[in-house]
PDB file of C-alpha atoms and ligand atoms in Angstrom:
ATOM      1  CA  MET Q   1     -18.059  14.423 -11.609  1.00 77.00           C
ATOM      2  CA  ALA Q   2     -21.040  13.935  -9.296  1.00 83.00           C
ATOM      3  CA  ALA Q   3     -20.299  10.221  -9.149  1.00 83.00           C
ATOM      4  CA  PHE Q   4     -16.694  10.955  -8.282  1.00 86.00           C
ATOM      5  CA  GLU Q   5     -17.687  13.425  -5.599  1.00 91.00           C
ATOM      6  CA  LYS Q   6     -19.768  10.661  -4.078  1.00 91.00           C
ATOM      7  CA  LEU Q   7     -16.746   8.345  -4.035  1.00 89.00           C
ATOM      8  CA  VAL Q   8     -14.667  11.012  -2.324  1.00 94.00           C
ATOM      9  CA  ARG Q   9     -17.331  11.401   0.363  1.00 94.00           C
ATOM     10  CA  GLN Q  10     -17.636   7.680   0.729  1.00 94.00           C
ATOM     11  CA  TYR Q  11     -13.950   6.892   1.203  1.00 95.00           C
ATOM     12  CA  ASP Q  12     -12.159  10.058   2.327  1.00 96.00           C
ATOM     13  CA  ARG Q  13     -12.214   9.160   6.026  1.00 96.00           C
ATOM     14  CA  GLN Q  14     -10.696   5.737   5.439  1.00 95.00           C
ATOM     15  CA  VAL Q  15      -7.996   7.105   3.132  1.00 97.00           C
ATOM     16  CA  PHE Q  16      -7.124   9.824   5.633  1.00 97.00           C
ATOM     17  CA  ARG Q  17      -6.953   7.316   8.490  1.00 96.00           C
ATOM     18  CA  ILE Q  18      -4.762   4.868   6.561  1.00 96.00           C
ATOM     19  CA  ALA Q  19      -2.462   7.691   5.450  1.00 97.00           C
ATOM     20  CA  GLN Q  20      -2.146   9.044   9.002  1.00 96.00           C
ATOM     21  CA  HIS Q  21      -1.290   5.599  10.309  1.00 95.00           C
ATOM     22  CA  ILE Q  22       1.529   5.273   7.809  1.00 94.00           C
ATOM     23  CA  VAL Q  23       2.974   8.790   7.523  1.00 93.00           C
ATOM     24  CA  GLN Q  24       2.212   9.818  11.122  1.00 91.00           C
ATOM     25  CA  ASN Q  25       1.995  13.404  10.110  1.00 90.00           C
ATOM     26  CA  ARG Q  26      -1.103  15.413   9.359  1.00 93.00           C
ATOM     27  CA  GLU Q  27       0.109  17.573   6.447  1.00 94.00           C
ATOM     28  CA  ASP Q  28       1.467  14.539   4.641  1.00 95.00           C
ATOM     29  CA  ALA Q  29      -1.778  12.689   5.243  1.00 96.00           C
ATOM     30  CA  GLU Q  30      -3.712  15.595   3.721  1.00 97.00           C
ATOM     31  CA  ASP Q  31      -1.469  15.460   0.657  1.00 96.00           C
ATOM     32  CA  VAL Q  32      -1.926  11.717   0.382  1.00 97.00           C
ATOM     33  CA  VAL Q  33      -5.714  12.096   0.422  1.00 97.00           C
ATOM     34  CA  GLN Q  34      -5.579  14.659  -2.381  1.00 96.00           C
ATOM     35  CA  ASP Q  35      -3.076  12.772  -4.518  1.00 96.00           C
ATOM     36  CA  ALA Q  36      -4.780   9.417  -4.072  1.00 96.00           C
ATOM     37  CA  PHE Q  37      -8.161  10.756  -5.173  1.00 95.00           C
ATOM     38  CA  LEU Q  38      -6.638  12.653  -8.094  1.00 94.00           C
ATOM     39  CA  LYS Q  39      -4.954   9.500  -9.323  1.00 92.00           C
ATOM     40  CA  ALA Q  40      -8.194   7.626  -8.890  1.00 90.00           C
ATOM     41  CA  TYR Q  41     -10.027  10.278 -10.869  1.00 90.00           C
ATOM     42  CA  GLU Q  42      -7.673   9.971 -13.808  1.00 88.00           C
ATOM     43  CA  LYS Q  43      -8.589   6.323 -14.134  1.00 81.00           C
ATOM     44  CA  LEU Q  44     -12.146   6.520 -12.924  1.00 78.00           C
ATOM     45  CA  ASP Q  45     -13.770   5.193 -16.110  1.00 75.00           C
ATOM     46  CA  GLN Q  46     -11.873   1.944 -15.665  1.00 73.00           C
ATOM     47  CA  PHE Q  47     -13.380   1.444 -12.258  1.00 70.00           C
ATOM     48  CA  GLN Q  48     -16.978   2.478 -12.653  1.00 58.00           C
ATOM     49  CA  GLY Q  49     -19.194  -0.104 -11.071  1.00 62.00           C
ATOM     50  CA  ASN Q  50     -16.207  -2.177 -10.084  1.00 56.00           C
ATOM     51  CA  SER Q  51     -16.405  -3.530  -6.578  1.00 58.00           C
ATOM     52  CA  LYS Q  52     -12.615  -3.488  -6.320  1.00 79.00           C
ATOM     53  CA  PHE Q  53     -12.517   0.306  -6.423  1.00 84.00           C
ATOM     54  CA  TYR Q  54     -11.926   0.577  -2.696  1.00 87.00           C
ATOM     55  CA  THR Q  55      -8.947  -1.818  -2.551  1.00 87.00           C
ATOM     56  CA  TRP Q  56      -7.510  -0.136  -5.618  1.00 87.00           C
ATOM     57  CA  LEU Q  57      -7.851   3.274  -3.968  1.00 92.00           C
ATOM     58  CA  VAL Q  58      -6.272   1.930  -0.786  1.00 93.00           C
ATOM     59  CA  ARG Q  59      -3.342   0.592  -2.772  1.00 91.00           C
ATOM     60  CA  ILE Q  60      -2.742   4.036  -4.270  1.00 92.00           C
ATOM     61  CA  ALA Q  61      -3.037   5.639  -0.835  1.00 95.00           C
ATOM     62  CA  VAL Q  62      -0.593   3.162   0.737  1.00 94.00           C
ATOM     63  CA  ASN Q  63       1.975   3.712  -2.005  1.00 92.00           C
ATOM     64  CA  GLU Q  64       1.635   7.480  -1.782  1.00 93.00           C
ATOM     65  CA  SER Q  65       1.996   7.274   1.986  1.00 94.00           C
ATOM     66  CA  LEU Q  66       5.151   5.164   1.846  1.00 90.00           C
ATOM     67  CA  MET Q  67       6.597   7.601  -0.663  1.00 90.00           C
ATOM     68  CA  ARG Q  68       5.943  10.553   1.657  1.00 91.00           C
ATOM     69  CA  LEU Q  69       7.400   8.687   4.597  1.00 87.00           C
ATOM     70  CA  ARG Q  70      10.513   8.001   2.562  1.00 84.00           C
ATOM     71  CA  LYS Q  71      10.846  11.670   1.615  1.00 84.00           C
ATOM     72  CA  ARG Q  72      10.604  12.739   5.206  1.00 80.00           C
ATOM     73  CA  ARG Q  73      13.242  10.362   6.412  1.00 73.00           C
ATOM     74  CA  THR Q  74      15.762  11.273   3.753  1.00 64.00           C
ATOM     75  CA  GLY Q  75      18.439   8.707   3.231  1.00 54.00           C
ATOM     76  CA  ARG Q  76      16.456   5.975   4.871  1.00 56.00           C
ATOM     77  CA  MET Q  77      14.742   3.375   2.796  1.00 52.00           C
ATOM     78  CA  VAL Q  78      11.144   2.894   3.702  1.00 56.00           C
ATOM     79  CA  SER Q  79       9.376   0.013   2.159  1.00 60.00           C
ATOM     80  CA  ILE Q  80       6.748  -2.469   2.988  1.00 58.00           C
ATOM     81  CA  ASP Q  81       9.562  -4.888   3.824  1.00 60.00           C
ATOM     82  CA  GLU Q  82      11.408  -2.679   6.252  1.00 57.00           C
ATOM     83  CA  ASP Q  83      12.285  -4.062   9.672  1.00 55.00           C
ATOM     84  CA  VAL Q  84      10.044  -7.075   9.338  1.00 54.00           C
ATOM     85  CA  GLU Q  85      12.856  -9.457  10.165  1.00 55.00           C
ATOM     86  CA  THR Q  86      12.700  -8.531  13.823  1.00 52.00           C
ATOM     87  CA  GLU Q  87      12.061 -11.375  16.229  1.00 52.00           C
ATOM     88  CA  GLU Q  88      10.215  -9.138  18.637  1.00 50.00           C
ATOM     89  CA  GLY Q  89       6.779 -10.399  19.436  1.00 50.00           C
ATOM     90  CA  SER Q  90       7.199 -13.813  17.913  1.00 58.00           C
ATOM     91  CA  MET Q  91       6.810 -15.293  21.374  1.00 64.00           C
ATOM     92  CA  PRO Q  92       4.996 -13.263  24.019  1.00 63.00           C
ATOM     93  CA  ARG Q  93       7.122 -12.415  27.039  1.00 66.00           C
ATOM     94  CA  ASP Q  94       4.900 -10.293  29.186  1.00 60.00           C
ATOM     95  CA  LEU Q  95       2.479 -12.806  30.520  1.00 73.00           C
ATOM     96  CA  ALA Q  96       0.606 -10.629  32.965  1.00 79.00           C
ATOM     97  CA  ASP Q  97      -3.118 -10.709  32.490  1.00 88.00           C
ATOM     98  CA  TRP Q  98      -4.928  -7.483  31.773  1.00 92.00           C
ATOM     99  CA  SER Q  99      -7.392  -5.637  33.830  1.00 92.00           C
ATOM    100  CA  PRO Q 100     -10.884  -6.927  32.928  1.00 89.00           C
ATOM    101  CA  ASP Q 101     -11.829  -3.528  31.523  1.00 90.00           C
ATOM    102  CA  PRO Q 102      -8.673  -1.715  30.386  1.00 91.00           C
ATOM    103  CA  GLU Q 103     -10.710   1.042  28.800  1.00 90.00           C
ATOM    104  CA  ALA Q 104     -11.963   2.056  32.237  1.00 91.00           C
ATOM    105  CA  LEU Q 105      -8.373   2.758  33.344  1.00 93.00           C
ATOM    106  CA  TYR Q 106      -7.901   5.772  31.090  1.00 94.00           C
ATOM    107  CA  GLY Q 107      -9.862   8.739  29.831  1.00 93.00           C
ATOM    108  CA  GLN Q 108     -10.890   8.840  26.188  1.00 91.00           C
ATOM    109  CA  SER Q 109      -8.121  11.144  24.969  1.00 92.00           C
ATOM    110  CA  GLU Q 110      -5.427   9.529  27.100  1.00 95.00           C
ATOM    111  CA  MET Q 111      -6.471   6.183  25.655  1.00 96.00           C
ATOM    112  CA  ALA Q 112      -6.240   7.520  22.096  1.00 95.00           C
ATOM    113  CA  ASP Q 113      -2.722   8.802  22.885  1.00 96.00           C
ATOM    114  CA  ILE Q 114      -1.655   5.410  24.201  1.00 97.00           C
ATOM    115  CA  LEU Q 115      -3.050   3.635  21.156  1.00 97.00           C
ATOM    116  CA  ARG Q 116      -1.436   6.061  18.705  1.00 96.00           C
ATOM    117  CA  ARG Q 117       1.942   5.920  20.424  1.00 95.00           C
ATOM    118  CA  THR Q 118       1.848   2.140  20.595  1.00 96.00           C
ATOM    119  CA  ILE Q 119       1.003   1.527  16.957  1.00 96.00           C
ATOM    120  CA  GLN Q 120       3.502   4.151  15.825  1.00 94.00           C
ATOM    121  CA  GLY Q 121       6.245   2.057  17.379  1.00 93.00           C
ATOM    122  CA  LEU Q 122       5.665  -0.793  14.937  1.00 94.00           C
ATOM    123  CA  PRO Q 123       7.717  -1.050  11.732  1.00 91.00           C
ATOM    124  CA  PRO Q 124       5.719   0.361   8.769  1.00 90.00           C
ATOM    125  CA  GLY Q 125       5.420  -3.079   7.166  1.00 91.00           C
ATOM    126  CA  PHE Q 126       3.635  -4.434  10.243  1.00 95.00           C
ATOM    127  CA  ARG Q 127       1.631  -1.303  10.933  1.00 95.00           C
ATOM    128  CA  VAL Q 128       0.086  -1.185   7.488  1.00 95.00           C
ATOM    129  CA  VAL Q 129      -0.964  -4.846   7.585  1.00 97.00           C
ATOM    130  CA  PHE Q 130      -2.591  -4.419  11.004  1.00 97.00           C
ATOM    131  CA  VAL Q 131      -4.385  -1.248   9.914  1.00 97.00           C
ATOM    132  CA  LEU Q 132      -5.763  -2.725   6.705  1.00 96.00           C
ATOM    133  CA  ARG Q 133      -6.773  -6.058   8.212  1.00 96.00           C
ATOM    134  CA  ASP Q 134      -7.874  -5.221  11.731  1.00 95.00           C
ATOM    135  CA  VAL Q 135      -8.781  -1.546  11.664  1.00 95.00           C
ATOM    136  CA  GLU Q 136     -10.204  -1.196   8.151  1.00 93.00           C
ATOM    137  CA  GLY Q 137     -11.526  -4.734   7.993  1.00 92.00           C
ATOM    138  CA  LEU Q 138     -10.060  -5.816   4.651  1.00 93.00           C
ATOM    139  CA  SER Q 139      -9.814  -9.570   4.158  1.00 92.00           C
ATOM    140  CA  THR Q 140      -6.449 -11.329   4.114  1.00 93.00           C
ATOM    141  CA  GLU Q 141      -6.789 -11.713   0.328  1.00 93.00           C
ATOM    142  CA  GLU Q 142      -7.628  -8.032  -0.181  1.00 92.00           C
ATOM    143  CA  THR Q 143      -4.746  -6.972   2.047  1.00 94.00           C
ATOM    144  CA  ALA Q 144      -2.355  -9.212   0.112  1.00 94.00           C
ATOM    145  CA  GLU Q 145      -3.579  -7.828  -3.190  1.00 89.00           C
ATOM    146  CA  THR Q 146      -3.434  -4.239  -1.978  1.00 89.00           C
ATOM    147  CA  LEU Q 147       0.125  -4.528  -0.693  1.00 91.00           C
ATOM    148  CA  GLY Q 148       1.457  -6.872  -3.358  1.00 90.00           C
ATOM    149  CA  LEU Q 149       2.320  -9.472  -0.703  1.00 94.00           C
ATOM    150  CA  SER Q 150       1.614 -13.188  -0.593  1.00 96.00           C
ATOM    151  CA  ILE Q 151      -1.144 -14.440   1.696  1.00 95.00           C
ATOM    152  CA  PRO Q 152       1.326 -16.250   4.016  1.00 93.00           C
ATOM    153  CA  ALA Q 153       3.353 -13.026   4.268  1.00 95.00           C
ATOM    154  CA  VAL Q 154       0.245 -11.073   5.272  1.00 95.00           C
ATOM    155  CA  LYS Q 155      -0.684 -13.710   7.840  1.00 92.00           C
ATOM    156  CA  SER Q 156       2.761 -13.790   9.380  1.00 91.00           C
ATOM    157  CA  ARG Q 157       3.032 -10.005   9.565  1.00 94.00           C
ATOM    158  CA  LEU Q 158      -0.437  -9.725  11.010  1.00 94.00           C
ATOM    159  CA  LEU Q 159       0.357 -12.215  13.754  1.00 92.00           C
ATOM    160  CA  ARG Q 160       3.581 -10.431  14.646  1.00 92.00           C
ATOM    161  CA  ALA Q 161       1.899  -7.023  14.553  1.00 95.00           C
ATOM    162  CA  ARG Q 162      -0.909  -8.192  16.824  1.00 95.00           C
ATOM    163  CA  LEU Q 163       1.481  -9.821  19.290  1.00 93.00           C
ATOM    164  CA  GLN Q 164       3.758  -6.788  19.389  1.00 93.00           C
ATOM    165  CA  LEU Q 165       0.859  -4.435  19.989  1.00 96.00           C
ATOM    166  CA  ARG Q 166      -0.496  -6.735  22.665  1.00 94.00           C
ATOM    167  CA  GLU Q 167       2.869  -6.874  24.367  1.00 92.00           C
ATOM    168  CA  ARG Q 168       3.324  -3.115  24.273  1.00 94.00           C
ATOM    169  CA  LEU Q 169      -0.197  -2.427  25.507  1.00 95.00           C
ATOM    170  CA  SER Q 170       0.339  -4.784  28.450  1.00 93.00           C
ATOM    171  CA  ARG Q 171       2.433  -2.076  30.021  1.00 92.00           C
ATOM    172  CA  TYR Q 172      -0.654   0.071  30.323  1.00 94.00           C
ATOM    173  CA  PHE Q 173      -3.382  -2.484  30.762  1.00 94.00           C
ATOM    174  CA  LYS Q 174      -2.028  -5.139  33.052  1.00 90.00           C
ATOM    175  CA  LYS Q 175      -3.725  -5.880  36.314  1.00 85.00           C
ATOM    176  CA  ARG Q 176      -2.384  -3.666  39.024  1.00 75.00           C
ATOM    177  CA  SER Q 177      -3.626  -5.068  42.258  1.00 59.00           C
ATOM    178  CA  GLY Q 178      -5.361  -8.234  43.221  1.00 51.00           C
ATOM    179  CA  GLY Q 179      -3.876  -9.786  40.158  1.00 45.00           C
ATOM    180  CA  ARG Q 180      -0.553 -10.780  41.649  1.00 46.00           C
ATOM    181  CA  ALA Q 181      -1.312 -14.416  42.290  1.00 44.00           C
ATOM    182  CA  ARG Q 182      -2.554 -15.006  38.782  1.00 46.00           C
ATOM    183  CA  GLU Q 183       0.337 -13.091  37.298  1.00 44.00           C
ATOM    184  CA  LYS Q 184       2.867 -15.186  39.183  1.00 44.00           C
ATOM    185  CA  GLN Q 185       1.174 -18.351  38.161  1.00 45.00           C
ATOM    186  CA  ALA Q 186       1.035 -17.272  34.553  1.00 48.00           C
ATOM    187  CA  GLN Q 187       4.766 -16.757  34.540  1.00 48.00           C
ATOM    188  CA  GLY Q 188       5.044 -20.450  35.133  1.00 48.00           C
ATOM    189  CA  GLY Q 189       6.357 -20.818  31.674  1.00 54.00           C
ATOM    190  CA  VAL Q 190       6.128 -21.453  28.040  1.00 60.00           C
ATOM    191  CA  LYS Q 191       5.833 -25.054  26.979  1.00 59.00           C
TER     192      LYS Q 191
ATOM    193  CA  MET X   1       0.650 -29.277  21.502  1.00 89.00           C
ATOM    194  CA  THR X   2       3.364 -26.706  22.236  1.00 91.00           C
ATOM    195  CA  CYS X   3       2.745 -22.985  22.728  1.00 91.00           C
ATOM    196  CA  THR X   4       4.474 -22.264  19.417  1.00 88.00           C
ATOM    197  CA  GLU X   5       2.110 -24.643  17.627  1.00 90.00           C
ATOM    198  CA  PHE X   6      -0.815 -23.046  19.399  1.00 92.00           C
ATOM    199  CA  LEU X   7       0.247 -19.522  18.494  1.00 89.00           C
ATOM    200  CA  ALA X   8       0.623 -20.522  14.856  1.00 86.00           C
ATOM    201  CA  GLN X   9      -3.165 -20.980  14.869  1.00 89.00           C
ATOM    202  CA  LEU X  10      -3.854 -17.675  16.624  1.00 90.00           C
ATOM    203  CA  ASP X  11      -4.836 -15.918  13.408  1.00 86.00           C
ATOM    204  CA  GLU X  12      -7.600 -18.406  12.694  1.00 85.00           C
ATOM    205  CA  MET X  13      -8.819 -18.388  16.282  1.00 89.00           C
ATOM    206  CA  LEU X  14      -9.070 -14.610  16.279  1.00 88.00           C
ATOM    207  CA  ASP X  15     -10.822 -14.436  12.919  1.00 82.00           C
ATOM    208  CA  GLN X  16     -13.158 -17.289  13.602  1.00 77.00           C
ATOM    209  CA  ASP X  17     -16.784 -16.649  14.384  1.00 75.00           C
ATOM    210  CA  ALA X  18     -17.101 -16.704  18.186  1.00 71.00           C
ATOM    211  CA  ALA X  19     -20.105 -18.996  17.899  1.00 76.00           C
ATOM    212  CA  ILE X  20     -18.038 -21.790  16.344  1.00 81.00           C
ATOM    213  CA  PRO X  21     -16.393 -24.004  18.985  1.00 84.00           C
ATOM    214  CA  LEU X  22     -12.600 -24.203  18.901  1.00 83.00           C
ATOM    215  CA  ARG X  23     -10.932 -27.320  17.624  1.00 88.00           C
ATOM    216  CA  ALA X  24     -10.580 -29.905  20.401  1.00 91.00           C
ATOM    217  CA  ASP X  25      -6.768 -29.899  20.504  1.00 92.00           C
ATOM    218  CA  LEU X  26      -6.692 -26.094  20.759  1.00 92.00           C
ATOM    219  CA  GLN X  27      -9.291 -26.169  23.506  1.00 92.00           C
ATOM    220  CA  GLU X  28      -7.250 -28.739  25.359  1.00 94.00           C
ATOM    221  CA  HIS X  29      -4.105 -26.615  25.169  1.00 95.00           C
ATOM    222  CA  LEU X  30      -6.007 -23.533  26.356  1.00 92.00           C
ATOM    223  CA  ARG X  31      -7.420 -25.423  29.301  1.00 94.00           C
ATOM    224  CA  THR X  32      -3.952 -26.348  30.544  1.00 94.00           C
ATOM    225  CA  CYS X  33      -1.885 -23.321  29.494  1.00 94.00           C
ATOM    226  CA  GLU X  34      -2.582 -20.019  31.130  1.00 91.00           C
ATOM    227  CA  HIS X  35       0.127 -18.382  29.072  1.00 91.00           C
ATOM    228  CA  CYS X  36      -1.743 -19.037  25.833  1.00 93.00           C
ATOM    229  CA  GLU X  37      -5.114 -18.296  27.364  1.00 93.00           C
ATOM    230  CA  ILE X  38      -3.891 -14.837  28.366  1.00 93.00           C
ATOM    231  CA  THR X  39      -2.214 -14.303  25.011  1.00 93.00           C
ATOM    232  CA  LEU X  40      -5.376 -15.208  23.113  1.00 93.00           C
ATOM    233  CA  ASN X  41      -7.668 -13.072  25.259  1.00 93.00           C
ATOM    234  CA  THR X  42      -5.462  -9.994  25.405  1.00 94.00           C
ATOM    235  CA  THR X  43      -4.681 -10.156  21.695  1.00 95.00           C
ATOM    236  CA  ARG X  44      -8.395 -10.302  20.977  1.00 94.00           C
ATOM    237  CA  LYS X  45      -8.866  -7.307  23.255  1.00 95.00           C
ATOM    238  CA  THR X  46      -6.038  -5.450  21.482  1.00 96.00           C
ATOM    239  CA  ILE X  47      -7.871  -5.753  18.167  1.00 96.00           C
ATOM    240  CA  GLN X  48     -11.204  -4.738  19.714  1.00 95.00           C
ATOM    241  CA  ILE X  49      -9.684  -1.642  21.286  1.00 96.00           C
ATOM    242  CA  TYR X  50      -8.072  -0.532  18.044  1.00 97.00           C
ATOM    243  CA  ARG X  51     -11.295  -1.152  16.170  1.00 95.00           C
ATOM    244  CA  SER X  52     -13.422   0.827  18.561  1.00 94.00           C
ATOM    245  CA  HIS X  53     -11.270   3.957  18.806  1.00 94.00           C
ATOM    246  CA  GLU X  54     -11.095   6.494  16.018  1.00 92.00           C
ATOM    247  CA  LEU X  55      -7.460   7.611  16.305  1.00 95.00           C
ATOM    248  CA  TYR X  56      -7.379   9.893  13.308  1.00 95.00           C
ATOM    249  CA  GLU X  57     -10.672  11.583  12.852  1.00 92.00           C
ATOM    250  CA  LEU X  58     -11.050  13.781   9.801  1.00 94.00           C
ATOM    251  CA  PRO X  59     -12.417  17.092  11.112  1.00 94.00           C
ATOM    252  CA  ASP X  60     -15.325  18.580   9.126  1.00 95.00           C
ATOM    253  CA  ASP X  61     -13.521  21.787   8.192  1.00 96.00           C
ATOM    254  CA  LEU X  62     -10.471  19.923   6.895  1.00 96.00           C
ATOM    255  CA  ARG X  63     -12.749  17.520   5.092  1.00 96.00           C
ATOM    256  CA  GLU X  64     -14.501  20.335   3.248  1.00 96.00           C
ATOM    257  CA  ARG X  65     -11.177  21.933   2.390  1.00 96.00           C
ATOM    258  CA  LEU X  66      -9.861  18.660   0.966  1.00 96.00           C
ATOM    259  CA  HIS X  67     -13.022  18.102  -1.083  1.00 94.00           C
ATOM    260  CA  LYS X  68     -12.784  21.562  -2.596  1.00 94.00           C
ATOM    261  CA  ALA X  69      -9.095  21.119  -3.422  1.00 94.00           C
ATOM    262  CA  ILE X  70      -9.630  17.670  -4.979  1.00 94.00           C
ATOM    263  CA  LEU X  71     -12.608  18.701  -7.063  1.00 92.00           C
ATOM    264  CA  ALA X  72     -10.948  21.910  -8.230  1.00 91.00           C
ATOM    265  CA  LYS X  73      -7.935  19.972  -9.494  1.00 87.00           C
ATOM    266  CA  CYS X  74     -10.147  17.352 -11.118  1.00 82.00           C
ATOM    267  CA  ARG X  75     -12.034  19.974 -13.115  1.00 80.00           C
ATOM    268  CA  LYS X  76      -8.691  21.020 -14.576  1.00 71.00           C
ATOM    269  CA  CYS X  77      -7.745  17.473 -15.536  1.00 63.00           C
TER     270      CYS X  77
HETATM  271 ZN1   ZN O   1       0.582 -22.510  25.611  1.00 81.92          ZN
END
């Protein structure tokens, strides 16, 4: 039990963060944290000393989160494959360069709002790949294993997720003044 | 190299150790294509910004509450 308590303390923040990113609702995220750790506990002896414990826990948390999301949007299928066929973001359109220090443009809490709103606009199947790979720092292989996707599928979703986020953030971060000349030039075109 | 071919390599460029020089053909495209230069730099910045902001912090009181609830249920298992 003490060993398990240590695992909870070690990973609770990550599980909560991942759950919040997927379900976008605090009560559901709290439930996911509880259920994920309970499931982990039931099988704890299988994972003692196993370095894969974290990815295994994340997989449980992701599945629980998708299930909650599905319950909330009754009648709508929510899966890791939802909406990933979109062409948005496959080729960047907004070519304006960003301000050299976009973080200086907004206060801390305003910035957090922008980032939350922006990532929430992505389809769940893109969001979860971006969160695991770029926010939580899992490798491509770990992300693929966790989500039951192939490595090329993870790579393609990650690219699209990154480009979509970039495009959406451009609205907030692009150069406002003094950047006109460069912006115009940059719109010169895609080869 | 076309922009589409360049962007297909974006993943590797973003993951690559900054100390390692880019492949010559990618460097050449970057030098002549502002579109891709901006895309690469702002995408890199996008990842950095998301990495450096904690969007969903777990408050201490909620954390304690969750620990108690989890451990209580586990003792019953
Ligand atoms: Zn280009």
